[in-house]
XYZ file of C-alpha atoms in Angstrom:
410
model
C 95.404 144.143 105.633
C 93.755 143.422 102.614
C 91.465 146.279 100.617
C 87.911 145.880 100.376
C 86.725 144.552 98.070
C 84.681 146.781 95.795
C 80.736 145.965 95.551
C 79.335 146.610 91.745
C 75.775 147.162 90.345
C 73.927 145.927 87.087
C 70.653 146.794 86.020
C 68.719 143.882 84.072
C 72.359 142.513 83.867
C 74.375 145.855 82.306
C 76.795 147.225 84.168
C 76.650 150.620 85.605
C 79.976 152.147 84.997
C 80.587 154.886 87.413
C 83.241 157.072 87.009
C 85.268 158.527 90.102
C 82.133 158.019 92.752
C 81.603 154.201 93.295
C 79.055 152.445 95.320
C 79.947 152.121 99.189
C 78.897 150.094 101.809
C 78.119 151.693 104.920
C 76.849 149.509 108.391
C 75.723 146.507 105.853
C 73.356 149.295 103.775
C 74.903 149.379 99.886
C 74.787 153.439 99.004
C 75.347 154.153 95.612
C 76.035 157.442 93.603
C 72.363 158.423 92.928
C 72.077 160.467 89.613
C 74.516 157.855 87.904
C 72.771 154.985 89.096
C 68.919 156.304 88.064
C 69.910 157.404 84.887
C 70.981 153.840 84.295
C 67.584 152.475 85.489
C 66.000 154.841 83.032
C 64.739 157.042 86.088
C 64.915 161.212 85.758
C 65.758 162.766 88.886
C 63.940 166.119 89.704
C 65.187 166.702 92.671
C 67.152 165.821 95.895
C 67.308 166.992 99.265
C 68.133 166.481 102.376
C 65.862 163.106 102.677
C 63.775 163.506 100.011
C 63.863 162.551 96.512
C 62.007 163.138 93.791
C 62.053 161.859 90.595
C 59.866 160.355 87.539
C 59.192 157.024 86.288
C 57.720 155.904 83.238
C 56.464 159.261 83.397
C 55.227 159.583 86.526
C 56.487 161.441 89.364
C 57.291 160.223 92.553
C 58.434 160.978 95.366
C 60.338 158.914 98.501
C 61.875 159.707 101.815
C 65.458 158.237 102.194
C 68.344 159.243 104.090
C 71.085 161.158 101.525
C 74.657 160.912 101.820
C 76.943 163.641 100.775
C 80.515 162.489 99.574
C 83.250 164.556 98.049
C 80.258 166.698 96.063
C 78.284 163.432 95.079
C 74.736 162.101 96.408
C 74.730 158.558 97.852
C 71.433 156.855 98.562
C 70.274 153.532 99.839
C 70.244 150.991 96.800
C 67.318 148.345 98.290
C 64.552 151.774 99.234
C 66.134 153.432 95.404
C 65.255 149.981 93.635
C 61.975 149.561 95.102
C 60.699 152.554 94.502
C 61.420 152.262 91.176
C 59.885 149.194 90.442
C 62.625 147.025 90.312
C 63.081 143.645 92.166
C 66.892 143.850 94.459
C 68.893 140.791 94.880
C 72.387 140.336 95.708
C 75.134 138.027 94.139
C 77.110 137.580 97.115
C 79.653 135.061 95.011
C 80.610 138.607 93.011
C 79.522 140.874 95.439
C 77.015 142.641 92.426
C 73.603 144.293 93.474
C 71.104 143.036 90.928
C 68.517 145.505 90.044
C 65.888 143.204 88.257
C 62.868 145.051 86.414
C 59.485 143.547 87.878
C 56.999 141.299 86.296
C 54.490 142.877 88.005
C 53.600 142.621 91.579
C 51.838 139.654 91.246
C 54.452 137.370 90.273
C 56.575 139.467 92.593
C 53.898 137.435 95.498
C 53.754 134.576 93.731
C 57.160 133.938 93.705
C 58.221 134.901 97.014
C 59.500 132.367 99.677
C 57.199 131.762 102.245
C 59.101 131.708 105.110
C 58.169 131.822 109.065
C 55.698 134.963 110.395
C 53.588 134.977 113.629
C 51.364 137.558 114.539
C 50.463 138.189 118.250
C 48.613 140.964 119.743
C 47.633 142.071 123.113
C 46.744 145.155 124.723
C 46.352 147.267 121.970
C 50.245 146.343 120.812
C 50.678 144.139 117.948
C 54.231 141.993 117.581
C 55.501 140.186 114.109
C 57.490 137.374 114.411
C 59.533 136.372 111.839
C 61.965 133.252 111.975
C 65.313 134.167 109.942
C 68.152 132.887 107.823
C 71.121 134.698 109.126
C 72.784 133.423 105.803
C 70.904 133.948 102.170
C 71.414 134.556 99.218
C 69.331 136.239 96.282
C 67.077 133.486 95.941
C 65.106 134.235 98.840
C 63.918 137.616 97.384
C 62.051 139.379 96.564
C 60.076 138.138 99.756
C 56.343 138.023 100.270
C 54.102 140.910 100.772
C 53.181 139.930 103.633
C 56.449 140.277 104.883
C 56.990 143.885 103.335
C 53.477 144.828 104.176
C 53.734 143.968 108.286
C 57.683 145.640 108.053
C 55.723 149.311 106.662
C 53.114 149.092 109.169
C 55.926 148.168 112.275
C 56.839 151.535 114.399
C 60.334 149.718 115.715
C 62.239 146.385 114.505
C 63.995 144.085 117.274
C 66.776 141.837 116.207
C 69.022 139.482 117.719
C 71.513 141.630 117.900
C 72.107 144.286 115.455
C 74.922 142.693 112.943
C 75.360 145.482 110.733
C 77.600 146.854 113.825
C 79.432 143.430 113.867
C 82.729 145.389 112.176
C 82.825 148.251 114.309
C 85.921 148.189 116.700
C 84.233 147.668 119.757
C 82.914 144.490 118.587
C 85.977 143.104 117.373
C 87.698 143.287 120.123
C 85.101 141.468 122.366
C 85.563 138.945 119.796
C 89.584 138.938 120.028
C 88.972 139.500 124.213
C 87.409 136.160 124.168
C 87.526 134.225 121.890
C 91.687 134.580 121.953
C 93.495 133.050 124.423
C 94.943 135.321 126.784
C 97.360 132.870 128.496
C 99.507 132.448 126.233
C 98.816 129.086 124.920
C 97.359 127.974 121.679
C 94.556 126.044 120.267
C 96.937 122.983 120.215
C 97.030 123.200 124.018
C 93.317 122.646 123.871
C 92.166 119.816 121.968
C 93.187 116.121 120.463
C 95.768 116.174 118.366
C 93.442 114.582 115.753
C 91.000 117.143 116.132
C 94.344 119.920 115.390
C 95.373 117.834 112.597
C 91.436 117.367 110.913
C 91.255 121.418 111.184
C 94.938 122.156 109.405
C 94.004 119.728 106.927
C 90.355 121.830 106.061
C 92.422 125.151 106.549
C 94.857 124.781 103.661
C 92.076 122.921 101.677
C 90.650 126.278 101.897
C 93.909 128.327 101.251
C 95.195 128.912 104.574
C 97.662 128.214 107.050
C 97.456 125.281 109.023
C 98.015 127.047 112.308
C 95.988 130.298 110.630
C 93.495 129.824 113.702
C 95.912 128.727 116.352
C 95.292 131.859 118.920
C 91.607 131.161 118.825
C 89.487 129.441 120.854
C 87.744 126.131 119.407
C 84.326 128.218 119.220
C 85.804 130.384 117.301
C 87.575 127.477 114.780
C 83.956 126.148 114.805
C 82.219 129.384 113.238
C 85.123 130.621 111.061
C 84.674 127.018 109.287
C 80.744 127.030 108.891
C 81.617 130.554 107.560
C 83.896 129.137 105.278
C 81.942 126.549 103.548
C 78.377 128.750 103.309
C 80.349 131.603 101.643
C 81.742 128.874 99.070
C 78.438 127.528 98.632
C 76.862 130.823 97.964
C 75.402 132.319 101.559
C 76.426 135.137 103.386
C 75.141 137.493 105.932
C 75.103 140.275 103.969
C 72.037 138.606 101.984
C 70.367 137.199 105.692
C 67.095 138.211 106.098
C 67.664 140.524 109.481
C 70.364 142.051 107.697
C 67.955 142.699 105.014
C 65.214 144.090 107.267
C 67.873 146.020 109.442
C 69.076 148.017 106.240
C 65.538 148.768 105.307
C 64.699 150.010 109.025
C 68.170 152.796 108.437
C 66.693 153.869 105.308
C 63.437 154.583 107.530
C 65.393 155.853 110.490
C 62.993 152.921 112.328
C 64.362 152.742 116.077
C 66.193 148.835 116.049
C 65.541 147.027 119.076
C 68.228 144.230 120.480
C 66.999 141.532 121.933
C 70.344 140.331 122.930
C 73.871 141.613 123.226
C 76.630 140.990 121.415
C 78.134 140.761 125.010
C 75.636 137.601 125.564
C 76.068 135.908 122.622
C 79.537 135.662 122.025
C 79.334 134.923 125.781
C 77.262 132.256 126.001
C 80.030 130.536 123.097
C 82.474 131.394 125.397
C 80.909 129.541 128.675
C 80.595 126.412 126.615
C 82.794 123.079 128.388
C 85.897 122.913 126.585
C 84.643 119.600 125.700
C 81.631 120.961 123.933
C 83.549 123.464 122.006
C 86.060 120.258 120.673
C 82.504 118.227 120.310
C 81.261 121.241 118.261
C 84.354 121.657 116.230
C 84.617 117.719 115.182
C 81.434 118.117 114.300
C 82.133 120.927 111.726
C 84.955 119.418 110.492
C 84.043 115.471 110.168
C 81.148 117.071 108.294
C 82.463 119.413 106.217
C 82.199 118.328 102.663
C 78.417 117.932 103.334
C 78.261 121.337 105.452
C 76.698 123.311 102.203
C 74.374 120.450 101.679
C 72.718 120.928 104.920
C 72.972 124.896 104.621
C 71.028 123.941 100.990
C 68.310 122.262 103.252
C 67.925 125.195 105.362
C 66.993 127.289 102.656
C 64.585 125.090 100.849
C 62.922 124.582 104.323
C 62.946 128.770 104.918
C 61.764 129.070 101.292
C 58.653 126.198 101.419
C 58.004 127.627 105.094
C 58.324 123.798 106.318
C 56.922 123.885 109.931
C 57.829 119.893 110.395
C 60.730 120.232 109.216
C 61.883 123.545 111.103
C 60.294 121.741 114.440
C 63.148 118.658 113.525
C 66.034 121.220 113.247
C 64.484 122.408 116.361
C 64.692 120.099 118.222
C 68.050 118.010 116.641
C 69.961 121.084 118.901
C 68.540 119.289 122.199
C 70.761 116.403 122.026
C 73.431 117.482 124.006
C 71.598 119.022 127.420
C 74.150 121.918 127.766
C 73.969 122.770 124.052
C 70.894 123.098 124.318
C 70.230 125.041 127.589
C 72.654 127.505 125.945
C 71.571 128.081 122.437
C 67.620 127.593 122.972
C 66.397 127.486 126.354
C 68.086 130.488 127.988
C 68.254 132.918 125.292
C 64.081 131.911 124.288
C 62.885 132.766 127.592
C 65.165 135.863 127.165
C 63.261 137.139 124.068
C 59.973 136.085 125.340
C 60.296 138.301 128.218
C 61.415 141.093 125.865
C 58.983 140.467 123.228
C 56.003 139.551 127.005
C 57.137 143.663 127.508
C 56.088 145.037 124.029
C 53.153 143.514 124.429
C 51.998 144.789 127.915
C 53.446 148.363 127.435
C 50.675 150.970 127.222
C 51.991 152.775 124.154
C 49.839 150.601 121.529
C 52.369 150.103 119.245
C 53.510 147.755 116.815
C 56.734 145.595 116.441
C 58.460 143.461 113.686
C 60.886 141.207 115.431
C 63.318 138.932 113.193
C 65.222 136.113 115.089
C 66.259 132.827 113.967
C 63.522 130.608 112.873
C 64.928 127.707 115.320
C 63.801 129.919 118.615
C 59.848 129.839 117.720
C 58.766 126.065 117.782
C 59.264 123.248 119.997
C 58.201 123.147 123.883
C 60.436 125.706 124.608
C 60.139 128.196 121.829
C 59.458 131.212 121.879
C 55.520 130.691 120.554
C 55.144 128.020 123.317
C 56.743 130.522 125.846
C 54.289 133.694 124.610
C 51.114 131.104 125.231
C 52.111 130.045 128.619
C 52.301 133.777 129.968
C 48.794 134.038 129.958
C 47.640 134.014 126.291
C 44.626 132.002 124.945
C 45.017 130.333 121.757
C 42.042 131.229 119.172
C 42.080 128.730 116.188
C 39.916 128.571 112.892
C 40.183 125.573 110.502
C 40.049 125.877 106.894
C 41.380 123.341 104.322
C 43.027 121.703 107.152
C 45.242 125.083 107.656
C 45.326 127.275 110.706
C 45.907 130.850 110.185
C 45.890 134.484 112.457
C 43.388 135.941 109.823
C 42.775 136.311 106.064
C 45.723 138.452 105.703
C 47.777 135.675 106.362
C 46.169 132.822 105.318
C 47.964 132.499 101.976
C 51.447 132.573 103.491
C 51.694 130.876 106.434
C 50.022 127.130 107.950
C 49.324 125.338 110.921
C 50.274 128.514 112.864
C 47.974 129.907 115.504
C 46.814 133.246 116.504
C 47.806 133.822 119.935
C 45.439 136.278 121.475
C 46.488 137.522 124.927
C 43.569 138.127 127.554
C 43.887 141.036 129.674
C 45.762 140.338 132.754
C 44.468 140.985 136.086
C-alpha cells in the first residue's frame, strides 16, 4: 500500500518548515502543529488549553474555542478555524496537496470576491432551514465564500449533509464499497459488458497509468466513478476542497451535531440497483467523453461560482433523460430529503439548520424547493430590479429565489 502522501502549509506563499511534528489530516479536517504554525503567521500564542486558545494579533488579543489535539507532546489544531481567526483567507491546492494561508484584503473584498453560489432560506414554526446547493468537487477558487454563507453556518445549531464523507475512509465504509460494488461470483467486469466498452476503459486506464484490467473485479458503477474521479483530480478538483467537506470540517471544529440525510448504505445502493444496462450506458458515457470530462467539470464551477439558476435548472433537468436514471438519482432521494428537511421544520424545538446537498436536488418540478412548497407552504415574493429575494440579508447574493414561508398546519 502506498504512504500518504504528506499535506504541507505556506503562509503568503513561504513555507512553514516544521521539524519532527508535521501537519495531519484527521476525518478530512487538516490539524497542524499549533505554536510552529502561528509563529509563522506572525501570531503570539498566550495560551492553550483544552479547547481554548488564546493568542494576540497585531497586538490584540484574542481568544477562540477549537478542539486541541495532543500528539507525542505537541498541540495540533484545526488549520481552516486557526486561519480565520487570524485574519487570513484558507484555500487549498489540491494539485500539491498545500494549505494556503492568504493574508486578507480586508473583509470587503473578502465579500466581494466570493462565489455566489446556491442558498435558500425557509422557515416555519419557529425553525429556520438553510439550503445550500454544493460542489462535491472544488478547488481553492471557490473560497473564500460569501458572508452570507459563513454568517447563516455561525448562526445554524446542527448541519445535515448528504452523507457525511469525511467518514468515507473508515473501514466500515470501504467494505460496503468492496461488498458491492465487487463481484462476488467470481466473474469479472469482462463478463459484464461489450467488449468495446472493456477495450474503450483499458485504453483510458493505462492513458492514466494503470493496468488495463486494474478495475476488472468491479462493477461498471464503480469503473464509472473511479474515471470521473480520475479526470477532475487531473483537472484540479477534489473532494477534499467540496464545499460539504468544507462546511463538515468547520462543524468538528465547533463540535456542531452533523445530520445525514442519507446513508452511505442508500447511496452506494441505489448505484448498485441500477440495470446492468444503465451502468454500461453510464460507463460509455464517461469514457466516449472523457477528454472533454474536465471541460464540463470547468462549467460546473463557473455555474456554482456566478450562482447561474438557468443554467443549474438545465443540468437539472439533462439527468431526466433516461426515466430510471432519473427516478434514482433525483426523484427518490429529493422526496427523501424533503421529508427530512419537512421534519426540522415542524419539530417544536425552534431551531435552526444549515443543510448542504448537491445543487442539482433544489430546482426543477421535482426538487427539493418545489417539494418544500407543495407540503403546505405559501410562497411570499417581493420584486426589486427584476430580482426575487427571502429578505435584505440576502438580496445581494442570491436571485430569482423565493422565500418559502410555511403556514401553520392544521
Amino acid at each position: 500500500m502506498a504512504a500518504p502522501q504528506k499535506t504541507s502549509v505556506k503562509v503568503n506563499d513561504q513555507a512553514v518548515e516544521y521539524a519532527t511534528e508535521v501537519p495531519i489530516m484527521d476525518k478530512g479536517t487538516t490539524l497542524v502543529p499549533l505554536r510552529t504554525t502561528l509563529d509563522a503567521m506572525d501570531v503570539k500564542l498566550t495560551t492553550a488549553t483544552d479547547d481554548t486558545i488564546t493568542a494576540v494579533v497585531d497586538g490584540k488579543t484574542i481568544t477562540l474555542k477549537s478542539k486541541l489535539t495532543r500528539i507525542n507532546g505537541v498541540t495540533y489544531a484545526p488549520i481552516r478555524i486557526v486561519g480565520d481567526a487570524a485574519g487570513y483567507e484558507v484555500r487549498w491546492d489540491g494539485a500539491t496537496r498545500t494549505v494556503l494561508l492568504v493574508s486578507k484584503g480586508g473583509a470587503t473584498e473578502a465579500v466581494q470576491t466570493g462565489a455566489r453560489g446556491f442558498m435558500w432560506e425557509v422557515e416555519h414554526n419557529g425553525n429556520t432551514v438553510y439550503l445550500v446547493g454544493s460542489m462535491h468537487i472544488a478547488d481553492d477558487s471557490f473560497y473564500p465564500l460569501r458572508k452570507e454563507f459563513e454568517e447563516a453556518f455561525a448562526e445554524a445549531d446542527y448541519l445535515g449533509v448528504e452523507i457525511d464523507i469525511s467518514k468515507a475512509a473508515d473501514e466500515a465504509q470501504q467494505k460496503l464499497i468492496m461488498d458491492m460494488g465487487m463481484y462476488q461470483d467470481g466473474t469479472t467486469l469482462k463478463d459484464h459488458v461489450s467488449k468495446e466498452t472493456y477495450a474503450k476503459l483499458g485504453a483510458i486506464l493505462k492513458q492514466s497509468g494503470l493496468e488495463a484490467n486494474a478495475l476488472d473485479t468491479f462493477k461498471p458503477w464503480v469503473a464509472e466513478t473511479t474515471i470521473s474521479s480520475l479526470k477532475s483530480v487531473k483537472a484540479g478538483y477534489e473532494a477534499s476542497a467540496g464545499i460539504d467537506l468544507y462546511f463538515i470540517q468547520k462543524a468538528v471544529e465547533r463540535k456542531l451535531p452533523v445530520l445525514e440525510l442519507e446513508s452511505y448504505e442508500s447511496q452506494l445502493g441505489m448505484f448498485d440497483h441500477f440495470s446492468n444496462e444503465l451502468q454500461e450506458k453510464n460507463l460509455n458515457a464517461v469514457l466516449d467523453n472523457f477528454a472533454v470530462l474536465d471541460d464540463s467539470v470547468d462549467q460546473m464551477a463557473e455555474m456554482w461560482k456566478t450562482g447561474d439558476d438557468q443554467g443549474l435548472l438545465e443540468f437539472t433537468n439533462s439527468m431526466a433523460v433516461d426515466p430510471e436514471y432519473n427516478k434514482a438519482m433525483l426523484i427518490d432521494r429529493n422526496i427523501g430529503m424533503a421529508d427530512k428537511i419537512d421534519g426540522y421544520l415542524k419539530s417544536d424545538k425552534k431551531e435552526e439548520y444549515f443543510i448542504v446537498v448537491g445543487a442539482g436536488h433544489f430546482l426543477g418540478k421535482d426538487g427539493v424547493i418545489q417539494l418544500l412548497k407543495d407540503k403546505g407552504g405559501t410562497k411570499k415574493e417581493e420584486e426589486i430590479n427584476d430580482e426575487y429575494f427571502f429578505s435584505s440579508k440576502f438580496h445581494d447574493i442570491l436571485h430569482i429565489h423565493v422565500f418559502i414561508q410555511f403556514e401553520q398546519h392544521k
